[in-house]
Short mmCIF file of N, CA and C in Angstrom, two decimals:
data_model
loop_
_atom_site.label_atom_id
_atom_site.label_comp_id
_atom_site.label_asym_id
_atom_site.label_seq_id
_atom_site.Cartn_x
_atom_site.Cartn_y
_atom_site.Cartn_z
N GLY A 1 0.81 -1.20 0.00
CA GLY A 1 0.00 0.00 0.00
C GLY A 1 0.85 1.26 0.00
N ASP A 2 0.16 2.33 0.06
CA ASP A 2 0.77 3.66 0.04
C ASP A 2 1.29 4.00 1.44
N ALA A 3 2.60 4.13 1.57
CA ALA A 3 3.23 4.39 2.88
C ALA A 3 3.32 5.87 3.22
N ARG A 4 2.86 6.73 2.31
CA ARG A 4 2.96 8.16 2.58
C ARG A 4 2.07 8.57 3.75
N ALA A 5 2.52 9.55 4.50
CA ALA A 5 1.70 10.10 5.58
C ALA A 5 0.48 10.77 4.97
N ARG A 6 -0.66 10.62 5.64
CA ARG A 6 -1.90 11.27 5.19
C ARG A 6 -2.24 12.32 6.23
N LEU A 7 -2.06 13.57 5.86
CA LEU A 7 -2.19 14.68 6.80
C LEU A 7 -3.39 15.55 6.49
N LEU A 8 -4.08 15.97 7.53
CA LEU A 8 -5.16 16.94 7.41
C LEU A 8 -4.77 18.15 8.24
N MET A 9 -4.64 19.29 7.60
CA MET A 9 -4.31 20.51 8.32
C MET A 9 -5.55 20.94 9.10
N SER A 10 -5.42 21.03 10.43
CA SER A 10 -6.58 21.27 11.28
C SER A 10 -6.16 21.95 12.58
N PRO A 11 -6.90 22.98 13.03
CA PRO A 11 -6.56 23.62 14.30
C PRO A 11 -6.72 22.68 15.50
N ARG A 12 -7.45 21.59 15.33
CA ARG A 12 -7.61 20.65 16.44
C ARG A 12 -6.58 19.52 16.38
N GLY A 13 -5.66 19.61 15.43
CA GLY A 13 -4.65 18.57 15.28
C GLY A 13 -3.53 18.68 16.29
N LYS A 14 -2.68 17.68 16.25
CA LYS A 14 -1.49 17.65 17.08
C LYS A 14 -0.54 18.74 16.57
N PRO A 15 0.09 19.52 17.46
CA PRO A 15 0.99 20.58 16.99
C PRO A 15 2.15 20.04 16.15
N LEU A 16 2.43 20.72 15.06
CA LEU A 16 3.56 20.36 14.21
C LEU A 16 4.85 20.70 14.95
N THR A 17 5.76 19.75 15.00
CA THR A 17 7.04 19.96 15.67
C THR A 17 8.18 19.76 14.67
N GLN A 18 9.36 20.24 15.02
CA GLN A 18 10.52 20.05 14.16
C GLN A 18 10.83 18.56 14.02
N ALA A 19 10.60 17.79 15.07
CA ALA A 19 10.84 16.34 14.99
C ALA A 19 9.92 15.71 13.95
N ARG A 20 8.65 16.10 13.92
CA ARG A 20 7.71 15.55 12.92
C ARG A 20 8.11 16.01 11.52
N VAL A 21 8.56 17.24 11.40
CA VAL A 21 9.02 17.76 10.11
C VAL A 21 10.19 16.91 9.61
N ARG A 22 11.13 16.59 10.49
CA ARG A 22 12.28 15.75 10.09
C ARG A 22 11.80 14.36 9.64
N GLU A 23 10.83 13.79 10.36
CA GLU A 23 10.29 12.48 9.97
C GLU A 23 9.68 12.54 8.57
N LEU A 24 8.90 13.58 8.32
CA LEU A 24 8.26 13.73 7.01
C LEU A 24 9.30 13.91 5.91
N ALA A 25 10.34 14.69 6.19
CA ALA A 25 11.39 14.93 5.19
C ALA A 25 12.14 13.64 4.86
N ALA A 26 12.27 12.76 5.82
CA ALA A 26 13.00 11.51 5.62
C ALA A 26 12.11 10.41 5.03
N GLY A 27 10.81 10.63 5.00
CA GLY A 27 9.87 9.61 4.55
C GLY A 27 9.62 9.62 3.05
N PRO A 28 8.65 8.80 2.63
CA PRO A 28 8.36 8.64 1.20
C PRO A 28 7.47 9.73 0.60
N GLY A 29 7.13 10.73 1.39
CA GLY A 29 6.25 11.79 0.91
C GLY A 29 5.02 11.88 1.78
N ALA A 30 4.09 12.73 1.39
CA ALA A 30 2.87 12.92 2.17
C ALA A 30 1.73 13.35 1.26
N VAL A 31 0.54 13.01 1.68
CA VAL A 31 -0.69 13.49 1.05
C VAL A 31 -1.26 14.49 2.04
N ILE A 32 -1.52 15.72 1.60
CA ILE A 32 -2.00 16.76 2.50
C ILE A 32 -3.40 17.18 2.07
N LEU A 33 -4.34 17.08 3.00
CA LEU A 33 -5.71 17.55 2.77
C LEU A 33 -5.89 18.87 3.49
N CYS A 34 -6.61 19.77 2.83
CA CYS A 34 -6.89 21.08 3.41
C CYS A 34 -8.39 21.30 3.46
N GLY A 35 -8.91 21.50 4.65
CA GLY A 35 -10.33 21.78 4.80
C GLY A 35 -10.62 23.26 4.58
N ARG A 36 -11.89 23.58 4.43
CA ARG A 36 -12.34 24.97 4.32
C ARG A 36 -13.38 25.23 5.39
N PHE A 37 -13.28 26.33 6.08
CA PHE A 37 -14.26 26.78 7.07
C PHE A 37 -14.53 25.71 8.13
N GLU A 38 -15.53 24.87 7.95
CA GLU A 38 -15.89 23.89 8.99
C GLU A 38 -15.06 22.61 8.92
N GLY A 39 -14.11 22.52 8.03
CA GLY A 39 -13.23 21.37 8.01
C GLY A 39 -13.68 20.26 7.08
N VAL A 40 -13.38 19.02 7.48
CA VAL A 40 -13.62 17.84 6.65
C VAL A 40 -14.54 16.88 7.42
N ASP A 41 -15.42 16.23 6.71
CA ASP A 41 -16.34 15.25 7.29
C ASP A 41 -15.55 14.21 8.10
N GLN A 42 -15.96 14.00 9.34
CA GLN A 42 -15.27 13.07 10.24
C GLN A 42 -15.17 11.67 9.65
N ARG A 43 -16.15 11.27 8.85
CA ARG A 43 -16.12 9.93 8.25
C ARG A 43 -14.94 9.80 7.28
N VAL A 44 -14.62 10.87 6.57
CA VAL A 44 -13.46 10.86 5.66
C VAL A 44 -12.17 10.75 6.48
N ILE A 45 -12.10 11.51 7.57
CA ILE A 45 -10.92 11.46 8.45
C ILE A 45 -10.70 10.04 8.95
N ASP A 46 -11.78 9.42 9.42
CA ASP A 46 -11.68 8.05 9.95
C ASP A 46 -11.39 7.03 8.86
N ALA A 47 -12.10 7.12 7.74
CA ALA A 47 -11.95 6.13 6.66
C ALA A 47 -10.57 6.17 6.02
N ARG A 48 -9.98 7.34 5.94
CA ARG A 48 -8.67 7.48 5.29
C ARG A 48 -7.50 7.49 6.28
N GLY A 49 -7.80 7.37 7.56
CA GLY A 49 -6.74 7.35 8.57
C GLY A 49 -5.91 8.62 8.56
N LEU A 50 -6.57 9.76 8.49
CA LEU A 50 -5.86 11.04 8.41
C LEU A 50 -5.29 11.44 9.76
N GLU A 51 -4.08 11.94 9.73
CA GLU A 51 -3.41 12.50 10.91
C GLU A 51 -3.68 14.00 10.90
N GLU A 52 -4.37 14.49 11.91
CA GLU A 52 -4.66 15.92 11.97
C GLU A 52 -3.45 16.65 12.54
N VAL A 53 -3.04 17.72 11.83
CA VAL A 53 -1.84 18.48 12.18
C VAL A 53 -2.20 19.95 12.29
N SER A 54 -1.72 20.59 13.35
CA SER A 54 -1.95 22.02 13.57
C SER A 54 -0.62 22.78 13.49
N VAL A 55 -0.66 23.97 12.92
CA VAL A 55 0.55 24.81 12.88
C VAL A 55 0.50 25.92 13.92
N GLY A 56 -0.52 25.94 14.77
CA GLY A 56 -0.58 26.94 15.83
C GLY A 56 -1.97 27.09 16.40
N ASP A 57 -2.02 27.82 17.49
CA ASP A 57 -3.28 28.04 18.20
C ASP A 57 -4.01 29.25 17.66
N PHE A 58 -4.42 29.15 16.41
CA PHE A 58 -5.17 30.22 15.75
C PHE A 58 -5.94 29.59 14.60
N ILE A 59 -6.91 30.32 14.08
CA ILE A 59 -7.77 29.81 13.01
C ILE A 59 -7.45 30.54 11.71
N LEU A 60 -7.32 29.78 10.64
CA LEU A 60 -7.11 30.33 9.30
C LEU A 60 -8.39 30.12 8.49
N SER A 61 -8.48 30.75 7.34
CA SER A 61 -9.67 30.60 6.49
C SER A 61 -9.75 29.21 5.87
N GLY A 62 -8.64 28.53 5.82
CA GLY A 62 -8.59 27.18 5.26
C GLY A 62 -7.25 26.54 5.58
N GLY A 63 -7.09 25.31 5.17
CA GLY A 63 -5.86 24.59 5.47
C GLY A 63 -4.69 24.90 4.56
N GLU A 64 -4.96 25.63 3.47
CA GLU A 64 -3.88 25.88 2.49
C GLU A 64 -2.70 26.67 3.07
N PRO A 65 -2.94 27.77 3.80
CA PRO A 65 -1.77 28.47 4.38
C PRO A 65 -0.99 27.58 5.35
N ALA A 66 -1.67 26.76 6.12
CA ALA A 66 -1.00 25.84 7.03
C ALA A 66 -0.19 24.81 6.24
N ALA A 67 -0.74 24.33 5.13
CA ALA A 67 -0.03 23.37 4.29
C ALA A 67 1.24 23.98 3.72
N LEU A 68 1.19 25.26 3.37
CA LEU A 68 2.40 25.94 2.87
C LEU A 68 3.47 26.00 3.94
N VAL A 69 3.07 26.26 5.19
CA VAL A 69 4.02 26.28 6.30
C VAL A 69 4.66 24.90 6.43
N LEU A 70 3.85 23.86 6.42
CA LEU A 70 4.35 22.49 6.52
C LEU A 70 5.30 22.17 5.36
N LEU A 71 4.90 22.50 4.15
CA LEU A 71 5.73 22.22 2.98
C LEU A 71 7.08 22.94 3.06
N ASP A 72 7.07 24.20 3.44
CA ASP A 72 8.31 24.95 3.55
C ASP A 72 9.24 24.32 4.58
N ALA A 73 8.68 23.95 5.74
CA ALA A 73 9.49 23.35 6.80
C ALA A 73 10.11 22.03 6.35
N VAL A 74 9.36 21.23 5.59
CA VAL A 74 9.85 19.93 5.14
C VAL A 74 10.83 20.07 3.98
N VAL A 75 10.47 20.84 2.97
CA VAL A 75 11.29 20.94 1.75
C VAL A 75 12.69 21.46 2.05
N ARG A 76 12.81 22.40 2.97
CA ARG A 76 14.14 22.95 3.27
C ARG A 76 15.08 21.91 3.86
N LEU A 77 14.54 20.79 4.35
CA LEU A 77 15.38 19.72 4.91
C LEU A 77 15.79 18.69 3.87
N LEU A 78 15.20 18.75 2.68
CA LEU A 78 15.53 17.77 1.65
C LEU A 78 16.94 18.03 1.11
N PRO A 79 17.67 16.97 0.79
CA PRO A 79 19.04 17.13 0.28
C PRO A 79 19.08 18.04 -0.95
N GLY A 80 20.03 18.96 -0.94
CA GLY A 80 20.23 19.85 -2.08
C GLY A 80 19.40 21.11 -2.08
N VAL A 81 18.45 21.24 -1.15
CA VAL A 81 17.60 22.43 -1.13
C VAL A 81 18.34 23.61 -0.52
N MET A 82 18.95 23.39 0.64
CA MET A 82 19.75 24.45 1.26
C MET A 82 21.16 24.35 0.71
N GLY A 83 21.75 25.47 0.38
CA GLY A 83 23.10 25.46 -0.17
C GLY A 83 24.09 24.76 0.72
N ASN A 84 23.98 24.97 2.04
CA ASN A 84 24.88 24.36 3.00
C ASN A 84 24.02 23.70 4.07
N ALA A 85 23.94 22.38 4.06
CA ALA A 85 23.08 21.65 5.00
C ALA A 85 23.45 21.94 6.44
N VAL A 86 24.72 22.21 6.71
CA VAL A 86 25.17 22.49 8.07
C VAL A 86 24.56 23.79 8.59
N SER A 87 24.20 24.70 7.70
CA SER A 87 23.67 25.99 8.13
C SER A 87 22.36 25.86 8.88
N GLY A 88 21.63 24.77 8.73
CA GLY A 88 20.38 24.59 9.43
C GLY A 88 20.51 23.92 10.79
N GLU A 89 21.72 23.49 11.13
CA GLU A 89 21.88 22.71 12.35
C GLU A 89 21.76 23.51 13.63
N GLU A 90 22.00 24.82 13.60
CA GLU A 90 21.93 25.63 14.81
C GLU A 90 20.69 26.50 14.85
N GLU A 91 19.75 26.29 13.95
CA GLU A 91 18.55 27.11 13.93
C GLU A 91 17.61 26.72 15.06
N SER A 92 16.65 27.60 15.32
CA SER A 92 15.68 27.35 16.38
C SER A 92 15.06 25.97 16.23
N PHE A 93 14.91 25.31 17.36
CA PHE A 93 14.26 24.00 17.51
C PHE A 93 15.14 22.82 17.12
N GLU A 94 16.20 23.01 16.36
CA GLU A 94 17.03 21.87 15.95
C GLU A 94 17.72 21.24 17.15
N ASN A 95 18.05 22.04 18.17
CA ASN A 95 18.69 21.49 19.36
C ASN A 95 17.81 21.67 20.59
N GLY A 96 16.53 21.92 20.38
CA GLY A 96 15.60 22.10 21.48
C GLY A 96 15.57 23.51 22.05
N LEU A 97 16.32 24.42 21.45
CA LEU A 97 16.39 25.80 21.92
C LEU A 97 16.05 26.75 20.78
N LEU A 98 15.67 27.97 21.15
CA LEU A 98 15.53 29.01 20.13
C LEU A 98 16.93 29.40 19.67
N GLU A 99 17.01 29.97 18.50
CA GLU A 99 18.30 30.33 17.92
C GLU A 99 18.88 31.57 18.60
N HIS A 100 20.19 31.61 18.69
CA HIS A 100 20.91 32.76 19.24
C HIS A 100 20.78 33.97 18.32
N PRO A 101 21.03 35.19 18.84
CA PRO A 101 20.98 36.39 17.99
C PRO A 101 22.08 36.36 16.92
N HIS A 102 21.82 37.07 15.83
CA HIS A 102 22.80 37.19 14.74
C HIS A 102 23.22 38.64 14.58
N TYR A 103 24.45 38.83 14.15
CA TYR A 103 24.98 40.17 13.91
C TYR A 103 25.75 40.16 12.59
N THR A 104 25.76 41.31 11.91
CA THR A 104 26.49 41.45 10.66
C THR A 104 27.07 42.86 10.60
N ARG A 105 27.51 43.30 9.46
CA ARG A 105 28.07 44.64 9.31
C ARG A 105 26.97 45.68 9.31
N PRO A 106 27.23 46.89 9.74
CA PRO A 106 28.50 47.41 10.26
C PRO A 106 28.74 46.93 11.69
N GLN A 107 29.95 47.13 12.17
CA GLN A 107 30.31 46.67 13.51
C GLN A 107 29.52 47.42 14.58
N GLU A 108 29.07 48.63 14.26
CA GLU A 108 28.22 49.39 15.17
C GLU A 108 27.01 49.89 14.40
N PHE A 109 25.82 49.72 14.96
CA PHE A 109 24.58 50.16 14.34
C PHE A 109 23.83 51.03 15.33
N GLU A 110 23.66 52.30 14.98
CA GLU A 110 22.96 53.27 15.83
C GLU A 110 23.43 53.20 17.27
N GLY A 111 24.75 53.14 17.45
CA GLY A 111 25.33 53.12 18.79
C GLY A 111 25.34 51.75 19.45
N ARG A 112 24.86 50.74 18.76
CA ARG A 112 24.82 49.38 19.31
C ARG A 112 25.92 48.54 18.67
N PRO A 113 26.94 48.17 19.44
CA PRO A 113 28.04 47.39 18.88
C PRO A 113 27.73 45.89 18.84
N ILE A 114 28.47 45.18 18.02
CA ILE A 114 28.44 43.72 18.03
C ILE A 114 29.11 43.29 19.33
N PRO A 115 28.59 42.29 20.03
CA PRO A 115 29.25 41.82 21.26
C PRO A 115 30.71 41.46 20.99
N ASP A 116 31.59 41.90 21.89
CA ASP A 116 33.03 41.70 21.72
C ASP A 116 33.42 40.25 21.46
N VAL A 117 32.76 39.32 22.14
CA VAL A 117 33.13 37.91 21.99
C VAL A 117 32.99 37.46 20.54
N LEU A 118 32.04 38.02 19.81
CA LEU A 118 31.80 37.58 18.43
C LEU A 118 32.87 38.07 17.45
N ILE A 119 33.62 39.07 17.85
CA ILE A 119 34.70 39.55 16.97
C ILE A 119 36.07 39.18 17.53
N SER A 120 36.07 38.32 18.56
CA SER A 120 37.32 37.93 19.22
C SER A 120 38.11 36.90 18.43
N GLY A 121 37.42 36.11 17.60
CA GLY A 121 38.09 35.04 16.88
C GLY A 121 38.23 33.77 17.69
N ASN A 122 37.79 33.78 18.95
CA ASN A 122 37.88 32.61 19.82
C ASN A 122 36.62 31.75 19.60
N HIS A 123 36.76 30.71 18.79
CA HIS A 123 35.61 29.90 18.38
C HIS A 123 34.93 29.20 19.56
N ARG A 124 35.70 28.77 20.55
CA ARG A 124 35.12 28.12 21.73
C ARG A 124 34.26 29.11 22.50
N LYS A 125 34.78 30.32 22.72
CA LYS A 125 34.04 31.36 23.45
C LYS A 125 32.79 31.79 22.67
N ILE A 126 32.91 31.86 21.35
CA ILE A 126 31.76 32.22 20.51
C ILE A 126 30.68 31.15 20.64
N ALA A 127 31.06 29.88 20.59
CA ALA A 127 30.10 28.78 20.73
C ALA A 127 29.43 28.83 22.11
N GLU A 128 30.22 29.11 23.15
CA GLU A 128 29.66 29.22 24.51
C GLU A 128 28.67 30.37 24.59
N TRP A 129 29.01 31.52 23.99
CA TRP A 129 28.13 32.69 23.99
C TRP A 129 26.82 32.36 23.27
N ARG A 130 26.94 31.74 22.10
CA ARG A 130 25.74 31.39 21.33
C ARG A 130 24.83 30.46 22.12
N ARG A 131 25.42 29.46 22.77
CA ARG A 131 24.63 28.52 23.57
C ARG A 131 23.94 29.25 24.74
N ALA A 132 24.68 30.10 25.44
CA ALA A 132 24.12 30.84 26.57
C ALA A 132 22.99 31.76 26.12
N GLU A 133 23.17 32.43 25.00
CA GLU A 133 22.13 33.32 24.47
C GLU A 133 20.89 32.53 24.05
N ALA A 134 21.11 31.37 23.43
CA ALA A 134 19.99 30.52 23.02
C ALA A 134 19.20 30.05 24.24
N GLU A 135 19.92 29.65 25.29
CA GLU A 135 19.25 29.22 26.52
C GLU A 135 18.48 30.37 27.16
N LYS A 136 19.08 31.56 27.19
CA LYS A 136 18.43 32.74 27.77
C LYS A 136 17.15 33.09 27.01
N LEU A 137 17.24 33.15 25.68
CA LEU A 137 16.07 33.48 24.87
C LEU A 137 14.96 32.43 25.02
N THR A 138 15.35 31.17 25.07
CA THR A 138 14.37 30.11 25.22
C THR A 138 13.67 30.21 26.57
N LYS A 139 14.43 30.47 27.62
CA LYS A 139 13.84 30.61 28.96
C LYS A 139 12.87 31.78 29.01
N GLU A 140 13.22 32.90 28.35
CA GLU A 140 12.38 34.10 28.34
C GLU A 140 11.12 33.92 27.48
N ARG A 141 11.28 33.34 26.29
CA ARG A 141 10.21 33.35 25.29
C ARG A 141 9.46 32.03 25.13
N ARG A 142 10.14 30.92 25.35
CA ARG A 142 9.52 29.60 25.15
C ARG A 142 9.94 28.62 26.25
N PRO A 143 9.60 28.91 27.51
CA PRO A 143 10.00 28.00 28.59
C PRO A 143 9.44 26.59 28.42
N ASP A 144 8.35 26.47 27.65
CA ASP A 144 7.78 25.14 27.40
C ASP A 144 8.78 24.21 26.71
N LEU A 145 9.73 24.78 25.97
CA LEU A 145 10.72 23.95 25.29
C LEU A 145 11.74 23.37 26.26
N LEU A 146 11.83 23.96 27.46
CA LEU A 146 12.79 23.49 28.46
C LEU A 146 12.17 22.49 29.43
N ALA A 147 10.90 22.15 29.25
CA ALA A 147 10.21 21.21 30.13
C ALA A 147 10.86 19.83 30.05
N ASP A 148 10.50 18.96 30.99
CA ASP A 148 11.07 17.61 31.02
C ASP A 148 10.82 16.84 29.73
N ASP A 149 9.65 17.05 29.13
CA ASP A 149 9.29 16.36 27.89
C ASP A 149 8.84 17.41 26.87
N PRO A 150 9.80 18.22 26.35
CA PRO A 150 9.43 19.31 25.45
C PRO A 150 8.95 18.82 24.09
N PRO A 151 8.07 19.61 23.43
CA PRO A 151 7.68 19.28 22.06
C PRO A 151 8.84 19.54 21.13
N ARG A 152 9.19 18.59 20.26
CA ARG A 152 10.32 18.81 19.35
C ARG A 152 9.97 18.43 17.98
#
């Protein structure tokens, strides 16, 4: 039979996580159904074994925008899509934390300098700073990710 995941984009679905996105990217593909307004007949959901998936605690006009979010999250993990696959390894949720802040040129912007550690050239200290900043941001903005059994 068809081994592809059968997904229904639905606000009552299980929240989409980076772990589920990775599973989908590694799998044989997916069939995505998008409901409109009141959704899809429960008999279709049951008969087709649809997995209901939510992209957040809000309501959209239909499942299509949610499907685009899902597609973007999955496609970027496929081999050859990102120019440098390593560039995605430190992004938010990949290690259970939000991503650290980023800085670029100029070295000072409206009186705000780049943190000294980032221009020090000390790769170990830079990695420690990035980890500490990621932990701080996660604690402030998404403490649920730091729970004993966080969604991933």
